[in-house]
Amino acid sequence: MTAAHDLDAARAALVMINPAPYNAEAPPAALDGEITPTELHYVRSNFAVPAHDGTLEIGGAVANPTILTLDDLRAMPAHEHTVTLECAGNGRLAMRPLPTGEPWGDFAVSTARWTGALLHEVLAKVEPAAQGVEVRAQGADHGPYHLQAILPDTDQDDLTFIRSLPLAHATDPASGILIAYEMNGEPLGPDHGAPFRLIVPHWYAVASVKWLKRIDVLTEPYAGEFQTGHYMYEWPDRPPESVTLMRPRARITDPAPGSTIGLGAYTVRGKAWSGNGPITRVEVSLTGEGDWYPAQLEPAGNGFHWQDWTFTWDTNNVGRHTLRVRATDAAGNVQPDLPPWNRLGYGNNAIEVIYVDRR
Ligand SMILES: Nc1nc2c(c(=O)[nH]1)N[C@H]1C(S)=C(S)[C@@H](COP(=O)(O)O)O[C@H]1N2
Ligand SMILES: [Mo]
């Protein structure tokens, strides 16, 4: 099989929304289990899958600049973290007025087991300078970016995917950030950042730089198209803010929206997650404006991934019913009823509403 065939096979089960660069939602089944099978994990790329020479250069304000290979990373202690990745643009299609940008429905979210070296252990080897403030990560992917570009002074003929993180977060063992080389026990595939990528738990997935090529410790905050141009909340009524932690969100995975189910006791199921996790409460409403009932919430695990919830819905009332579900996280954030509108359409965590017919 050729590489192109492999890529087609890896993409066959996804819901393609853009062929080039390839962007695809997960099918609803991706949210059923604790782990999303790799072939069902959504894909979001700003450029075509790049060539990568297998090396990671680390420099900037560090005492020991170095070049690492995949073997070097594999020689370090391996850590496996189960992490939910959600695109900041997930749910954009439900915003009004509709923002421009990839028209994501509600399935640019998935969970995988990621294995790799801990970023803070890699950084400890190179010894960041005391004046360091950020860690900048560069992907191998690049290309023209004319129509979408916001910043006037970027080289839009050949832009590279670059993002930065606060140095304090990157060096904090509790942050759990990986340079991952395996996804669900297999080497990373081309769409998910082969040969290695960042995995930044709790943050919208834009922080998890794929096809990682370079890391630099910076003594000034980084400004760039994917940091301070795009991936900013441009609110109608207050100053812009960076897109960072995932906002709390609960989803209903069973019953399917618009389905017909029988009478009696039915177990409603779903997922909930937040970058300010864990989720502390999930509630269900059956009547629009009515009461909220507590759902059963499963324990948080490592706190980096979604939690299951269930709710026993016992009714013999025939007809159309509405279901709403909302999550509250450990920081006290609760989902809003309406999408929090911002110009580029990020972070829509409005309460999900579905209807179901019972007969
Ligand atoms: N190098 C690089 N890394 C990237 C991106 C990209 O375009 N280039 N897209 C980011 C965005 S916006 C998302 S949502 C996630 C998607 O990761 P996935 O394709 O493995 O689901 O990768 C992030 N990392
Ligand atoms: Mo994203």
PDB file of N, CA and C in Angstrom, residues 94-95 247-248 285 287-290 292 323-327 334-341 348-353:
ATOM      1  N   ALA A  94     -23.116  26.527  15.564  1.00  0.00           N
ATOM      2  CA  ALA A  94     -24.323  26.906  16.305  1.00  0.00           C
ATOM      3  C   ALA A  94     -24.298  28.371  16.727  1.00  0.00           C
ATOM      4  N   MET A  95     -23.227  29.107  16.398  1.00  0.00           N
ATOM      5  CA  MET A  95     -23.151  30.515  16.804  1.00  0.00           C
ATOM      6  C   MET A  95     -23.908  31.392  15.806  1.00  0.00           C
ATOM      7  N   ARG A 247     -13.542  25.195  28.142  1.00  0.00           N
ATOM      8  CA  ARG A 247     -14.690  25.567  28.953  1.00  0.00           C
ATOM      9  C   ARG A 247     -15.503  24.300  29.258  1.00  0.00           C
ATOM     10  N   PRO A 248     -16.235  24.289  30.401  1.00  0.00           N
ATOM     11  CA  PRO A 248     -16.962  23.061  30.760  1.00  0.00           C
ATOM     12  C   PRO A 248     -18.054  22.732  29.742  1.00  0.00           C
ATOM     13  N   SER A 285     -32.288  18.528  32.592  1.00  0.00           N
ATOM     14  CA  SER A 285     -33.613  19.152  32.639  1.00  0.00           C
ATOM     15  C   SER A 285     -34.475  18.533  31.555  1.00  0.00           C
ATOM     16  N   THR A 287     -37.725  19.688  30.738  1.00  0.00           N
ATOM     17  CA  THR A 287     -38.890  20.497  30.353  1.00  0.00           C
ATOM     18  C   THR A 287     -38.518  21.901  29.921  1.00  0.00           C
ATOM     19  N   GLY A 288     -37.357  22.120  29.353  1.00  0.00           N
ATOM     20  CA  GLY A 288     -37.013  23.499  29.018  1.00  0.00           C
ATOM     21  C   GLY A 288     -36.765  24.295  30.274  1.00  0.00           C
ATOM     22  N   GLU A 289     -37.607  25.230  30.594  1.00  0.00           N
ATOM     23  CA  GLU A 289     -37.421  26.113  31.753  1.00  0.00           C
ATOM     24  C   GLU A 289     -37.510  25.431  33.116  1.00  0.00           C
ATOM     25  N   GLY A 290     -37.695  24.115  33.183  1.00  0.00           N
ATOM     26  CA  GLY A 290     -38.053  23.491  34.461  1.00  0.00           C
ATOM     27  C   GLY A 290     -36.894  23.168  35.374  1.00  0.00           C
ATOM     28  N   TRP A 292     -33.820  21.223  37.378  1.00  0.00           N
ATOM     29  CA  TRP A 292     -32.612  20.471  37.027  1.00  0.00           C
ATOM     30  C   TRP A 292     -32.480  19.310  38.006  1.00  0.00           C
ATOM     31  N   LEU A 323     -34.589  17.261  26.247  1.00  0.00           N
ATOM     32  CA  LEU A 323     -33.542  16.934  27.216  1.00  0.00           C
ATOM     33  C   LEU A 323     -32.492  18.025  27.136  1.00  0.00           C
ATOM     34  N   ARG A 324     -32.100  18.544  28.298  1.00  0.00           N
ATOM     35  CA  ARG A 324     -30.957  19.468  28.363  1.00  0.00           C
ATOM     36  C   ARG A 324     -30.011  18.940  29.419  1.00  0.00           C
ATOM     37  N   VAL A 325     -28.729  19.186  29.217  1.00  0.00           N
ATOM     38  CA  VAL A 325     -27.763  18.749  30.220  1.00  0.00           C
ATOM     39  C   VAL A 325     -26.709  19.837  30.377  1.00  0.00           C
ATOM     40  N   ARG A 326     -26.334  20.070  31.642  1.00  0.00           N
ATOM     41  CA  ARG A 326     -25.307  21.093  31.874  1.00  0.00           C
ATOM     42  C   ARG A 326     -24.312  20.607  32.921  1.00  0.00           C
ATOM     43  N   ALA A 327     -23.052  21.034  32.734  1.00  0.00           N
ATOM     44  CA  ALA A 327     -21.965  20.637  33.626  1.00  0.00           C
ATOM     45  C   ALA A 327     -21.461  21.840  34.406  1.00  0.00           C
ATOM     46  N   VAL A 334     -20.210  27.217  35.063  1.00  0.00           N
ATOM     47  CA  VAL A 334     -21.399  26.484  34.629  1.00  0.00           C
ATOM     48  C   VAL A 334     -21.632  26.817  33.158  1.00  0.00           C
ATOM     49  N   GLN A 335     -22.146  25.866  32.411  1.00  0.00           N
ATOM     50  CA  GLN A 335     -22.406  26.130  30.992  1.00  0.00           C
ATOM     51  C   GLN A 335     -23.498  27.182  30.833  1.00  0.00           C
ATOM     52  N   PRO A 336     -23.352  28.067  29.832  1.00  0.00           N
ATOM     53  CA  PRO A 336     -24.385  29.061  29.566  1.00  0.00           C
ATOM     54  C   PRO A 336     -25.492  28.484  28.678  1.00  0.00           C
ATOM     55  N   ASP A 337     -26.656  29.127  28.693  1.00  0.00           N
ATOM     56  CA  ASP A 337     -27.748  28.704  27.807  1.00  0.00           C
ATOM     57  C   ASP A 337     -27.454  29.050  26.355  1.00  0.00           C
ATOM     58  N   LEU A 338     -26.802  30.200  26.146  1.00  0.00           N
ATOM     59  CA  LEU A 338     -26.533  30.663  24.781  1.00  0.00           C
ATOM     60  C   LEU A 338     -25.045  30.567  24.486  1.00  0.00           C
ATOM     61  N   PRO A 339     -24.668  30.321  23.209  1.00  0.00           N
ATOM     62  CA  PRO A 339     -23.246  30.331  22.855  1.00  0.00           C
ATOM     63  C   PRO A 339     -22.630  31.684  23.200  1.00  0.00           C
ATOM     64  N   PRO A 340     -21.438  31.688  23.818  1.00  0.00           N
ATOM     65  CA  PRO A 340     -20.767  32.949  24.155  1.00  0.00           C
ATOM     66  C   PRO A 340     -20.144  33.532  22.886  1.00  0.00           C
ATOM     67  N   TRP A 341     -20.883  34.395  22.183  1.00  0.00           N
ATOM     68  CA  TRP A 341     -20.472  34.809  20.837  1.00  0.00           C
ATOM     69  C   TRP A 341     -19.154  35.587  20.871  1.00  0.00           C
ATOM     70  N   ASN A 348     -17.542  27.554  22.102  1.00  0.00           N
ATOM     71  CA  ASN A 348     -18.994  27.413  22.298  1.00  0.00           C
ATOM     72  C   ASN A 348     -19.284  26.223  23.208  1.00  0.00           C
ATOM     73  N   ASN A 349     -19.666  26.534  24.434  1.00  0.00           N
ATOM     74  CA  ASN A 349     -20.010  25.458  25.379  1.00  0.00           C
ATOM     75  C   ASN A 349     -21.438  25.620  25.861  1.00  0.00           C
ATOM     76  N   ALA A 350     -22.319  26.128  24.969  1.00  0.00           N
ATOM     77  CA  ALA A 350     -23.721  26.299  25.370  1.00  0.00           C
ATOM     78  C   ALA A 350     -24.346  24.949  25.720  1.00  0.00           C
ATOM     79  N   ILE A 351     -25.303  24.990  26.610  1.00  0.00           N
ATOM     80  CA  ILE A 351     -26.027  23.790  27.036  1.00  0.00           C
ATOM     81  C   ILE A 351     -26.627  23.079  25.823  1.00  0.00           C
ATOM     82  N   GLU A 352     -26.377  21.763  25.721  1.00  0.00           N
ATOM     83  CA  GLU A 352     -26.940  20.978  24.622  1.00  0.00           C
ATOM     84  C   GLU A 352     -28.426  20.743  24.858  1.00  0.00           C
ATOM     85  N   VAL A 353     -29.210  20.893  23.799  1.00  0.00           N
ATOM     86  CA  VAL A 353     -30.652  20.637  23.852  1.00  0.00           C
ATOM     87  C   VAL A 353     -30.977  19.627  22.763  1.00  0.00           C
TER      88      VAL A 353
END
